[in-house]
XYZ file of C-alpha atoms in Angstrom:
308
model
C 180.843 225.431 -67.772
C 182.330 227.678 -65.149
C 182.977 225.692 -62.054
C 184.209 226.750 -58.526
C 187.902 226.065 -57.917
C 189.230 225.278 -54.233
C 192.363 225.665 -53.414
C 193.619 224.050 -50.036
C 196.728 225.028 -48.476
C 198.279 224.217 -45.529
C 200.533 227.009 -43.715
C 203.265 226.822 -41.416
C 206.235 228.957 -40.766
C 205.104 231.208 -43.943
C 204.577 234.964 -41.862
C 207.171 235.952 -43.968
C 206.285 234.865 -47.700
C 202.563 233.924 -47.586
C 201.556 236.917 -49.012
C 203.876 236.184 -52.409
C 201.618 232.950 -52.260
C 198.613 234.725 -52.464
C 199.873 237.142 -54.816
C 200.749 234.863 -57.190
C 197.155 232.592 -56.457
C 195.111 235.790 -57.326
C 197.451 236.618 -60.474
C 196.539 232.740 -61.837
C 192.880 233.657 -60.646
C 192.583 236.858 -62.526
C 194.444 235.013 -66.081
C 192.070 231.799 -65.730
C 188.894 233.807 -64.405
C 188.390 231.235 -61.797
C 185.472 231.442 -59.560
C 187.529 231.013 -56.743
C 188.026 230.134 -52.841
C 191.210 230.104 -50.701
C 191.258 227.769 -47.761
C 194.521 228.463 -45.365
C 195.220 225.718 -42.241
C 197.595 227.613 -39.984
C 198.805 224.277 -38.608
C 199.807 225.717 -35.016
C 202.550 227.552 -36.580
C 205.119 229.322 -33.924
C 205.264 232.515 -35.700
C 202.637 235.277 -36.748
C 201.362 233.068 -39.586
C 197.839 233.341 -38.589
C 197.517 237.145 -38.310
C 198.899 237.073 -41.649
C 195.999 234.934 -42.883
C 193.598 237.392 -40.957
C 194.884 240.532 -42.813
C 195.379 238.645 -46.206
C 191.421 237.819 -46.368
C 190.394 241.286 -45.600
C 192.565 241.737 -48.732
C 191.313 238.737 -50.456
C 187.839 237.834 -49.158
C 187.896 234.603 -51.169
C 190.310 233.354 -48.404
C 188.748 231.303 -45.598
C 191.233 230.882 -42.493
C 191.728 228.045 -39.855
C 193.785 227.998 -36.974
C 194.192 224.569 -35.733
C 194.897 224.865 -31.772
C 198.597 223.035 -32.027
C 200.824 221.532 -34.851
C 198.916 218.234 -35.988
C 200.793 217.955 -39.096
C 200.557 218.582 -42.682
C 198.232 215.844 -43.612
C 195.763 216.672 -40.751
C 196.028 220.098 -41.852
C 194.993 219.284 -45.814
C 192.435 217.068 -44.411
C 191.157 219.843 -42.598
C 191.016 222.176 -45.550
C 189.469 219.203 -47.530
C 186.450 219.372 -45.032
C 185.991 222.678 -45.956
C 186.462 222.472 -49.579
C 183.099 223.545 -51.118
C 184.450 223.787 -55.344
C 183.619 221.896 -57.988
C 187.224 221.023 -58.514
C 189.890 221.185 -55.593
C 193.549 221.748 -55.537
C 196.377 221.092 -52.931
C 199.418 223.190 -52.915
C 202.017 223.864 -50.656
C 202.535 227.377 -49.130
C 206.048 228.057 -50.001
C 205.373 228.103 -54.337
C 207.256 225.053 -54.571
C 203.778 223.790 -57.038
C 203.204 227.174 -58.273
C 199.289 227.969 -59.290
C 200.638 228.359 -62.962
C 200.664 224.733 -62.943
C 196.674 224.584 -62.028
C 195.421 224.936 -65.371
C 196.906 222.227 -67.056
C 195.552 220.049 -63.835
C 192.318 221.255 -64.284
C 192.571 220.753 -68.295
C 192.066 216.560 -67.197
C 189.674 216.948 -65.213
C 187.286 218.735 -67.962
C 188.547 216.024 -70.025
C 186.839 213.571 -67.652
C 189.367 212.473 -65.347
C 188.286 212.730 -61.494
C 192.223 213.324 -60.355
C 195.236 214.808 -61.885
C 198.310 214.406 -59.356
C 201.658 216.022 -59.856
C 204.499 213.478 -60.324
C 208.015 215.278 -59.881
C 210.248 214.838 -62.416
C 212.910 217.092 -60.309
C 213.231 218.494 -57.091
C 215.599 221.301 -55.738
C 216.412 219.365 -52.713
C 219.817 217.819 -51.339
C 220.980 214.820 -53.033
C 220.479 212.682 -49.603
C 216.688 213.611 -49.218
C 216.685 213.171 -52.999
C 217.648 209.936 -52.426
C 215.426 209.028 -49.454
C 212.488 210.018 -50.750
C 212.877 207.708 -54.062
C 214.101 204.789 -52.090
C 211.022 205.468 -50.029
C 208.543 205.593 -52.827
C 209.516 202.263 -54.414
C 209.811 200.665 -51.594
C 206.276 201.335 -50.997
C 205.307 200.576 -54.081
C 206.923 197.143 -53.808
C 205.120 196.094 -50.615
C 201.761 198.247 -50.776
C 198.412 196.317 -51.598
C 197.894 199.713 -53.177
C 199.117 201.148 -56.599
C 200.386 204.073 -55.282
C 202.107 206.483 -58.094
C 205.549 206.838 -57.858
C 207.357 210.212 -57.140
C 203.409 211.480 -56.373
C 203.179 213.791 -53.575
C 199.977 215.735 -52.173
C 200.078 218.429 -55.202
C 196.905 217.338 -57.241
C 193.453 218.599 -58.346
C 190.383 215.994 -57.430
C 186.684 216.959 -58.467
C 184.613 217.303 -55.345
C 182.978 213.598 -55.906
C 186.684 212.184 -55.007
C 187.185 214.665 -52.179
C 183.837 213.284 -50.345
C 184.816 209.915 -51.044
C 188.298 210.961 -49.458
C 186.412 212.536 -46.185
C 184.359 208.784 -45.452
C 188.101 207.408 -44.426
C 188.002 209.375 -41.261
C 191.753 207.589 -40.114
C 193.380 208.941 -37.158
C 196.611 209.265 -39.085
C 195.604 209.811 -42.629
C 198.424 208.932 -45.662
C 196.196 210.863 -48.234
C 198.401 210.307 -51.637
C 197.610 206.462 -50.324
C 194.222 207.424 -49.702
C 193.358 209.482 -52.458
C 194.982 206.299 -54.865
C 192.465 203.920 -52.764
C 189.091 205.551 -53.217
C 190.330 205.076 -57.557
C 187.987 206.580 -60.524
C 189.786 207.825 -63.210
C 193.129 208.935 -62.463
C 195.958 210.796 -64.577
C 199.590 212.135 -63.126
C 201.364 214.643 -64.924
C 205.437 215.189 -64.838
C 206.494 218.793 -63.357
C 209.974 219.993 -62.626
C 209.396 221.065 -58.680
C 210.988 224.808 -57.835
C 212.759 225.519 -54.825
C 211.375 227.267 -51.810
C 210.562 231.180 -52.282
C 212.306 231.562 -48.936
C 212.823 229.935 -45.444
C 213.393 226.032 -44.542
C 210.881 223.578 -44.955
C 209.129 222.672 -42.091
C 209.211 218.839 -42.358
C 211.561 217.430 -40.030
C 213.483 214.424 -40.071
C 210.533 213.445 -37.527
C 207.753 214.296 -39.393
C 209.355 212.904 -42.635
C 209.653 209.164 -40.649
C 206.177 209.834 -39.168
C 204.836 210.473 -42.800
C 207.205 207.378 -44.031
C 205.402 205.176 -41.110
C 201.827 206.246 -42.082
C 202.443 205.118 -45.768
C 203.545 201.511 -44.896
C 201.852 200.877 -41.654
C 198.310 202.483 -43.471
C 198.998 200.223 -46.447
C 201.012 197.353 -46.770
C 200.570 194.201 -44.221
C 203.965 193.309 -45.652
C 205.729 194.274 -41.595
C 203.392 191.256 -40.200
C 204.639 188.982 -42.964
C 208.497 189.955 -42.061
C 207.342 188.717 -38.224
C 206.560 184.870 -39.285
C 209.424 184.871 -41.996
C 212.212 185.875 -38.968
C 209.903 183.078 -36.657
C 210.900 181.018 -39.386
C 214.385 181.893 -40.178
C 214.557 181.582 -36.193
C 213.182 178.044 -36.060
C 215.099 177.048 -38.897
C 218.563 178.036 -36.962
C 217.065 176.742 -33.972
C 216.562 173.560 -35.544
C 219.908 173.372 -37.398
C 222.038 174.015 -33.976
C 220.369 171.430 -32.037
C 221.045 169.066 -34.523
C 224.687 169.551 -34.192
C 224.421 169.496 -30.351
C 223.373 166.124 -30.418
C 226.028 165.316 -32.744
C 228.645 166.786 -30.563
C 227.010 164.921 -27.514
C 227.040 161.211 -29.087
C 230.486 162.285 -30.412
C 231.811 163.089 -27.482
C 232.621 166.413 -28.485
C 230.879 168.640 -25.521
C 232.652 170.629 -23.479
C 232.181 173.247 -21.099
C 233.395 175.661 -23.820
C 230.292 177.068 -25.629
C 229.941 180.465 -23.405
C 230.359 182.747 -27.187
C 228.246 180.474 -28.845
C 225.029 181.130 -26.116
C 225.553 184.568 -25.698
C 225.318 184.755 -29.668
C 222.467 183.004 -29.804
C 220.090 184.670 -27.070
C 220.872 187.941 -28.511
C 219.987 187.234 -31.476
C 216.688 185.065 -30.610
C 215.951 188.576 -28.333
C 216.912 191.044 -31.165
C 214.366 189.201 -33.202
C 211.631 189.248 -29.983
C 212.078 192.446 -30.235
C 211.917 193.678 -33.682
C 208.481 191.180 -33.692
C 206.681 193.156 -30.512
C 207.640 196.788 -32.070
C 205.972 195.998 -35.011
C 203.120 194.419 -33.596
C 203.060 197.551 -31.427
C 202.784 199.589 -33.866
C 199.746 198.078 -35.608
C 198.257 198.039 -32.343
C 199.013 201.617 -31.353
C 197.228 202.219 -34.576
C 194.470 200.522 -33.731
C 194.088 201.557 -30.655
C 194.279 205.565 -31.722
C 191.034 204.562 -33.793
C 189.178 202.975 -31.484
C 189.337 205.605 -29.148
C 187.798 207.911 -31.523
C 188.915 211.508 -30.531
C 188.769 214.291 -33.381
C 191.614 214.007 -35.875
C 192.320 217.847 -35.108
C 190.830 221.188 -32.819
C 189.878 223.982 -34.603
C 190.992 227.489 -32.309
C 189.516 229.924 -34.464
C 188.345 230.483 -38.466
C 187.710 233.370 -40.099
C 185.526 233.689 -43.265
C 183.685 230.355 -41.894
């Protein structure tokens, strides 16, 4: 059965090399014979990415274009594209050929098979060994405290059926973690070990910022575990508490006060206040969070489309 492939990529800071994306997209297209659509989020990029897009769908017209009207982020942006996913089967891929289309077909293989998602798990990654690093203490220590099986060393790079997709969109979250997400929603689920290239050119655009915003999402989105850490320092707090009054009242029946003790209080309100305030930051950020959904604006502004 010939179904209509989607593929949803999110673009930013690619003028330069989003056309060797597309070239390569229509080469896989052309082998596979897919029945095909494009869509590109310019996610407020500073450069000329969007005119790119513009003059790449009057060369491909399979490409639909957005321009969101500033940089939401990358997840907002492939939630975006998901929204105007319309294929039987839909892929996410980066703009930079890090998950090259070649790897599409095996991906789609599952999902004739009867899986509903096939998700890229990265078996190696041309990155430094620090951010190598981060990024797998990250992912177990998600895995550890999430009430979700998320996949380890899973990123965004998958291929969903459009039944998992719509199932996706009814989470409309403010600040969507969609590997979490897309592990939530369940069905039949398969990942598949790739070795991940480099970048075709240019630096990536996730900061150290967006990386910790990303990092936040995951564990703030999923994992109640930040609450629990409040009462267990309440309790380590009481427990000290507890502990040096007892040996106050020692020291007072034992005629062992003195006026000496100055070190001692200092110590102790800094760290009673250090732990105050580790408790109202992350109760502030659960509220924050719940505050940014009940105020209900769009997750994103569209500026302009073309194709749509």
């Amino acid at each position: 059965m010939n179904r209509k492939i989607t593929l949803i990529i999110p673009v930013y800071r690619s003028a330069k090399f989003l056309h060797k994306t597309l070239e390569a997209v229509d080469n896989q297209k052309k082998e596979s014979g897919w029945d095909l659509e494009v869509v590109l989020v310019e996610d407020g990029s500073p450069d000329n990415s969007f005119e790119v897009v513009q003059d790449l769908a009057k060369i491909y017209p399979y490409i639909k274009g957005i321009k969101l009207s500033r940089n939401f982020g990358h997840q907002i942006a492939v939630k975006t594209g998901l929204h105007y996913a319309t294929g039987d089967y839909i892929a996410i891929i980066d703009d930079d050929l890090q998950d090259p289309p070649s790897l599409l077909p095996r991906f789609f293989e599952q999902l004739d098979s009867g899986y509903e998602v096939a998700y890229g798990i990265r078996r190696k990654r041309k990155e430094s060994r620090l951010k190598k690093l981060a990024y797998t203490g990250f992912y177990r220590l998600l895995d550890t405290i999430s009430e979700t099986k998320i996949p380890l060393d899973s990123g965004d790079f998958c291929v969903m059926t459009k039944n998992v997709k719509d199932k996706m969109l009814t989470l409309n979250e403010q600040n969507p973690y969609l590997r979490g997400i897309r592990a939530w929603v369940g069905f039949k689920q398969i990942g598949l070990e790739y070795d991940r290239s480099g970048r075709i050119e240019g630096e990536s655009g996730y900061s150290l910022k967006k990386l910790i915003k990303i990092a936040k999402d995951g564990i703030f989105s999923f994992s109640s575990l930040p609450l629990q850490i409040i009462s267990i320092l309440g309790n380590i707090g009481l427990l000290i508490s507890i502990l040096f009054s007892l040996f106050t009242i020692i020291r007072y029946f034992t005629n062992e006060i003195e006026v000496a003790g100055y070190t001692t209080i200092i110590i102790i309100i800094l760290f009673f206040n250090s732990i105050l305030l580790i408790s109202l930051g992350i109760i502030g950020e659960y509220i924050y969070r719940i505050y940014n959904e009940v105020r209900n604006r769009p997750y994103t502004i569209i500026e302009k489309t073309v194709n749509i």
